[in-house]
Amino acid sequence: MDKKELVSYLEKIDRALQNPSSLCVYGSAAFILLDEPDRTSLDIDIAGPYSQADMGELRRVAEAAGLPFNPDEPSQSNHIEWVSGLHLCLAQPQPDSEILLWRGRFLTVTTVSIPDLIASKLIRYDEIDQSDVQYLIAQRPISYKDIQTAVRRLPPPFGRDTLLLENLELLKQDIELWKAKH
């Protein structure tokens, strides 16, 4: 899905909701809503512990809008992934730095700060993640120190994950390369 399709799903969900819901998204959905050019995805990653919604109602209205909710099998169609705390490589949102991405009548969609979004990408840091991070750094002044601080805020065990910390060092090198190109 692209931004137009994602917003259309959010509008359908919002129209069907009967209770206020707040969803903290990250991953590709956050980047799509932050206007990264040509960014698409099959899923909307929702940080469960940082969201407030009636799960039964949200599941029902999302599926009615055409978005399966946590499909059992890996899906090649658009869907929602509600990510629990156990698998969530994302720092808890800081009240003064949450970013409002979309708001409807009942549905509010936010994400974490830019440094926290970048830190969440370091668990994998593949080509798409690198492109996402490069986009954010080009859009907003973010220091490497801000990203290091965000990594320290990641929940255990992610903040001490060896691969993540190696990727943080790779990011430091990438930032220097990106600066040299501009």
mmCIF file of C-alpha atoms in Angstrom:
data_model
loop_
_atom_site.group_PDB
_atom_site.id
_atom_site.type_symbol
_atom_site.label_atom_id
_atom_site.label_comp_id
_atom_site.label_asym_id
_atom_site.label_seq_id
_atom_site.Cartn_x
_atom_site.Cartn_y
_atom_site.Cartn_z
ATOM 1 C CA MET A 1 0.000 0.000 0.000
ATOM 2 C CA ASP A 2 1.086 3.556 -0.637
ATOM 3 C CA LYS A 3 0.081 6.661 1.319
ATOM 4 C CA LYS A 4 -3.225 7.129 -0.504
ATOM 5 C CA GLU A 5 -4.258 3.534 0.188
ATOM 6 C CA LEU A 6 -3.039 3.661 3.806
ATOM 7 C CA VAL A 7 -5.009 6.841 4.514
ATOM 8 C CA SER A 8 -8.056 5.266 2.878
ATOM 9 C CA TYR A 9 -7.810 2.305 5.297
ATOM 10 C CA LEU A 10 -7.428 4.680 8.250
ATOM 11 C CA GLU A 11 -10.500 6.627 7.132
ATOM 12 C CA LYS A 12 -12.559 3.417 6.837
ATOM 13 C CA ILE A 13 -11.447 2.279 10.289
ATOM 14 C CA ASP A 14 -12.164 5.702 11.779
ATOM 15 C CA ARG A 15 -15.692 5.802 10.300
ATOM 16 C CA ALA A 16 -16.483 2.369 11.771
ATOM 17 C CA LEU A 17 -15.048 2.937 15.257
ATOM 18 C CA GLN A 18 -17.429 3.753 18.085
ATOM 19 C CA ASN A 19 -14.742 4.349 20.713
ATOM 20 C CA PRO A 20 -11.638 6.548 20.705
ATOM 21 C CA SER A 21 -8.500 4.652 19.708
ATOM 22 C CA SER A 22 -4.878 5.718 19.626
ATOM 23 C CA LEU A 23 -2.402 3.687 17.599
ATOM 24 C CA CYS A 24 1.357 4.071 17.775
ATOM 25 C CA VAL A 25 2.741 2.935 14.420
ATOM 26 C CA TYR A 26 6.324 2.389 13.408
ATOM 27 C CA GLY A 27 8.107 0.684 10.545
ATOM 28 C CA SER A 28 6.964 1.314 7.008
ATOM 29 C CA ALA A 29 3.556 2.796 7.919
ATOM 30 C CA ALA A 30 5.259 5.579 9.881
ATOM 31 C CA PHE A 31 7.590 6.314 6.968
ATOM 32 C CA ILE A 32 4.714 6.317 4.492
ATOM 33 C CA LEU A 33 2.791 8.790 6.662
ATOM 34 C CA LEU A 34 5.963 10.887 7.042
ATOM 35 C CA ASP A 35 5.878 11.251 3.240
ATOM 36 C CA GLU A 36 8.925 9.205 2.301
ATOM 37 C CA PRO A 37 8.754 9.186 -1.512
ATOM 38 C CA ASP A 38 7.795 5.908 -3.173
ATOM 39 C CA ARG A 39 7.585 4.088 0.199
ATOM 40 C CA THR A 40 5.120 1.202 0.195
ATOM 41 C CA SER A 41 4.345 -1.754 2.426
ATOM 42 C CA LEU A 42 2.002 -4.681 2.921
ATOM 43 C CA ASP A 43 1.591 -4.146 6.658
ATOM 44 C CA ILE A 44 0.842 -1.558 9.278
ATOM 45 C CA ASP A 45 3.030 -2.258 12.310
ATOM 46 C CA ILE A 46 1.301 -1.189 15.529
ATOM 47 C CA ALA A 47 3.228 -0.986 18.795
ATOM 48 C CA GLY A 48 0.717 -2.756 21.022
ATOM 49 C CA PRO A 49 2.013 -1.602 24.418
ATOM 50 C CA TYR A 50 1.988 2.043 23.283
ATOM 51 C CA SER A 51 -1.497 1.978 21.727
ATOM 52 C CA GLN A 52 -4.922 2.279 23.288
ATOM 53 C CA ALA A 53 -7.799 0.528 21.575
ATOM 54 C CA ASP A 54 -10.533 -1.974 22.223
ATOM 55 C CA MET A 55 -8.836 -4.936 20.526
ATOM 56 C CA GLY A 56 -12.092 -6.663 19.593
ATOM 57 C CA GLU A 57 -13.530 -3.524 18.031
ATOM 58 C CA LEU A 58 -10.279 -2.654 16.251
ATOM 59 C CA ARG A 59 -9.951 -6.174 14.836
ATOM 60 C CA ARG A 60 -13.563 -6.146 13.649
ATOM 61 C CA VAL A 61 -13.413 -2.730 11.953
ATOM 62 C CA ALA A 62 -9.963 -3.345 10.441
ATOM 63 C CA GLU A 63 -11.084 -6.625 8.908
ATOM 64 C CA ALA A 64 -14.293 -4.981 7.646
ATOM 65 C CA ALA A 65 -12.071 -2.324 6.021
ATOM 66 C CA GLY A 66 -10.152 -5.098 4.242
ATOM 67 C CA LEU A 67 -7.151 -5.338 6.570
ATOM 68 C CA PRO A 68 -6.644 -8.749 8.164
ATOM 69 C CA PHE A 69 -5.422 -8.451 11.739
ATOM 70 C CA ASN A 70 -2.304 -10.494 12.625
ATOM 71 C CA PRO A 71 -2.801 -13.114 9.907
ATOM 72 C CA ASP A 72 -1.698 -16.623 10.922
ATOM 73 C CA GLU A 73 0.361 -17.172 7.787
ATOM 74 C CA PRO A 74 2.847 -14.721 6.283
ATOM 75 C CA SER A 75 0.623 -12.540 4.141
ATOM 76 C CA GLN A 76 1.222 -11.146 0.688
ATOM 77 C CA SER A 77 -1.743 -8.801 1.039
ATOM 78 C CA ASN A 78 -2.243 -5.657 3.086
ATOM 79 C CA HIS A 79 -2.710 -6.353 6.798
ATOM 80 C CA ILE A 80 -2.178 -5.117 10.355
ATOM 81 C CA GLU A 81 0.567 -6.474 12.612
ATOM 82 C CA TRP A 82 -0.171 -5.792 16.286
ATOM 83 C CA VAL A 83 3.276 -6.211 17.844
ATOM 84 C CA SER A 84 3.457 -7.208 21.511
ATOM 85 C CA GLY A 85 6.053 -5.974 23.977
ATOM 86 C CA LEU A 86 8.031 -9.196 23.719
ATOM 87 C CA HIS A 87 8.872 -8.560 20.049
ATOM 88 C CA LEU A 88 8.851 -4.765 20.068
ATOM 89 C CA CYS A 89 12.178 -3.122 19.258
ATOM 90 C CA LEU A 90 10.858 0.371 19.942
ATOM 91 C CA ALA A 91 11.371 2.727 22.847
ATOM 92 C CA GLN A 92 8.375 3.931 24.799
ATOM 93 C CA PRO A 93 7.115 7.196 23.318
ATOM 94 C CA GLN A 94 8.229 10.307 25.139
ATOM 95 C CA PRO A 95 5.134 12.483 25.783
ATOM 96 C CA ASP A 96 6.768 15.638 24.462
ATOM 97 C CA SER A 97 8.199 14.086 21.304
ATOM 98 C CA GLU A 98 5.430 11.900 19.856
ATOM 99 C CA ILE A 99 4.633 12.754 16.250
ATOM 100 C CA LEU A 100 1.016 13.028 15.144
ATOM 101 C CA LEU A 101 0.717 11.266 11.781
ATOM 102 C CA TRP A 102 -3.039 11.181 11.209
ATOM 103 C CA ARG A 103 -6.218 12.044 13.102
ATOM 104 C CA GLY A 104 -9.827 11.220 12.386
ATOM 105 C CA ARG A 105 -12.986 11.446 14.453
ATOM 106 C CA PHE A 106 -12.143 8.495 16.734
ATOM 107 C CA LEU A 107 -8.763 7.318 15.492
ATOM 108 C CA THR A 108 -5.438 8.986 16.242
ATOM 109 C CA VAL A 109 -2.235 7.636 14.711
ATOM 110 C CA THR A 110 1.112 8.663 16.175
ATOM 111 C CA THR A 111 4.700 7.509 16.132
ATOM 112 C CA VAL A 112 7.735 7.925 18.344
ATOM 113 C CA SER A 113 10.421 10.582 17.946
ATOM 114 C CA ILE A 114 12.681 10.542 14.902
ATOM 115 C CA PRO A 115 15.724 9.248 16.875
ATOM 116 C CA ASP A 116 13.545 6.461 18.332
ATOM 117 C CA LEU A 117 12.273 5.513 14.856
ATOM 118 C CA ILE A 118 15.866 5.348 13.630
ATOM 119 C CA ALA A 119 16.927 3.223 16.615
ATOM 120 C CA SER A 120 14.129 0.753 15.840
ATOM 121 C CA LYS A 121 15.526 0.279 12.320
ATOM 122 C CA LEU A 122 18.927 -0.860 13.635
ATOM 123 C CA ILE A 123 17.762 -4.334 14.654
ATOM 124 C CA ARG A 124 17.790 -5.278 10.979
ATOM 125 C CA TYR A 125 19.281 -2.272 9.088
ATOM 126 C CA ASP A 126 18.886 -3.753 5.621
ATOM 127 C CA GLU A 127 18.799 -1.670 2.418
ATOM 128 C CA ILE A 128 15.210 -0.535 2.964
ATOM 129 C CA ASP A 129 15.961 0.409 6.582
ATOM 130 C CA GLN A 130 19.042 2.324 5.465
ATOM 131 C CA SER A 131 16.956 4.197 2.897
ATOM 132 C CA ASP A 132 14.340 5.020 5.565
ATOM 133 C CA VAL A 133 17.004 6.314 7.939
ATOM 134 C CA GLN A 134 18.707 8.340 5.226
ATOM 135 C CA TYR A 135 15.343 9.940 4.370
ATOM 136 C CA LEU A 136 14.713 10.960 7.992
ATOM 137 C CA ILE A 137 18.201 12.339 8.484
ATOM 138 C CA ALA A 138 17.872 14.375 5.274
ATOM 139 C CA GLN A 139 14.522 15.785 6.446
ATOM 140 C CA ARG A 140 15.334 16.656 10.037
ATOM 141 C CA PRO A 141 18.535 17.555 11.848
ATOM 142 C CA ILE A 142 19.336 14.501 13.975
ATOM 143 C CA SER A 143 22.639 13.978 15.682
ATOM 144 C CA TYR A 144 24.357 10.636 16.077
ATOM 145 C CA LYS A 145 24.319 11.284 19.829
ATOM 146 C CA ASP A 146 20.497 11.568 19.734
ATOM 147 C CA ILE A 147 20.363 8.161 18.052
ATOM 148 C CA GLN A 148 22.761 6.642 20.605
ATOM 149 C CA THR A 149 20.510 7.952 23.378
ATOM 150 C CA ALA A 150 17.481 6.448 21.629
ATOM 151 C CA VAL A 151 19.234 3.064 21.423
ATOM 152 C CA ARG A 152 19.748 3.181 25.199
ATOM 153 C CA ARG A 153 15.971 3.691 25.600
ATOM 154 C CA LEU A 154 15.138 0.502 23.678
ATOM 155 C CA PRO A 155 13.507 -2.163 25.837
ATOM 156 C CA PRO A 156 15.567 -5.190 26.881
ATOM 157 C CA PRO A 157 17.113 -7.112 25.280
ATOM 158 C CA PHE A 158 17.245 -4.860 22.199
ATOM 159 C CA GLY A 159 19.345 -2.016 23.656
ATOM 160 C CA ARG A 160 22.202 -4.486 24.293
ATOM 161 C CA ASP A 161 21.761 -6.614 21.172
ATOM 162 C CA THR A 162 25.177 -7.172 19.566
ATOM 163 C CA LEU A 163 23.913 -6.934 15.992
ATOM 164 C CA LEU A 164 21.972 -3.764 16.775
ATOM 165 C CA LEU A 165 25.052 -2.160 18.339
ATOM 166 C CA GLU A 166 27.146 -3.167 15.304
ATOM 167 C CA ASN A 167 24.510 -1.606 13.064
ATOM 168 C CA LEU A 168 24.676 1.565 15.151
ATOM 169 C CA GLU A 169 28.375 1.792 14.259
ATOM 170 C CA LEU A 170 27.536 1.170 10.589
ATOM 171 C CA LEU A 171 24.993 3.969 10.792
ATOM 172 C CA LYS A 172 27.702 6.293 12.122
ATOM 173 C CA GLN A 173 29.757 5.541 8.996
ATOM 174 C CA ASP A 174 26.708 5.907 6.752
ATOM 175 C CA ILE A 175 25.918 9.338 8.201
ATOM 176 C CA GLU A 176 29.415 10.516 7.297
ATOM 177 C CA LEU A 177 29.022 9.138 3.745
ATOM 178 C CA TRP A 178 25.638 10.798 3.313
ATOM 179 C CA LYS A 179 27.033 14.125 4.525
ATOM 180 C CA ALA A 180 29.936 13.847 2.065
ATOM 181 C CA LYS A 181 27.486 13.353 -0.831
ATOM 182 C CA HIS A 182 25.599 16.579 -0.031
#
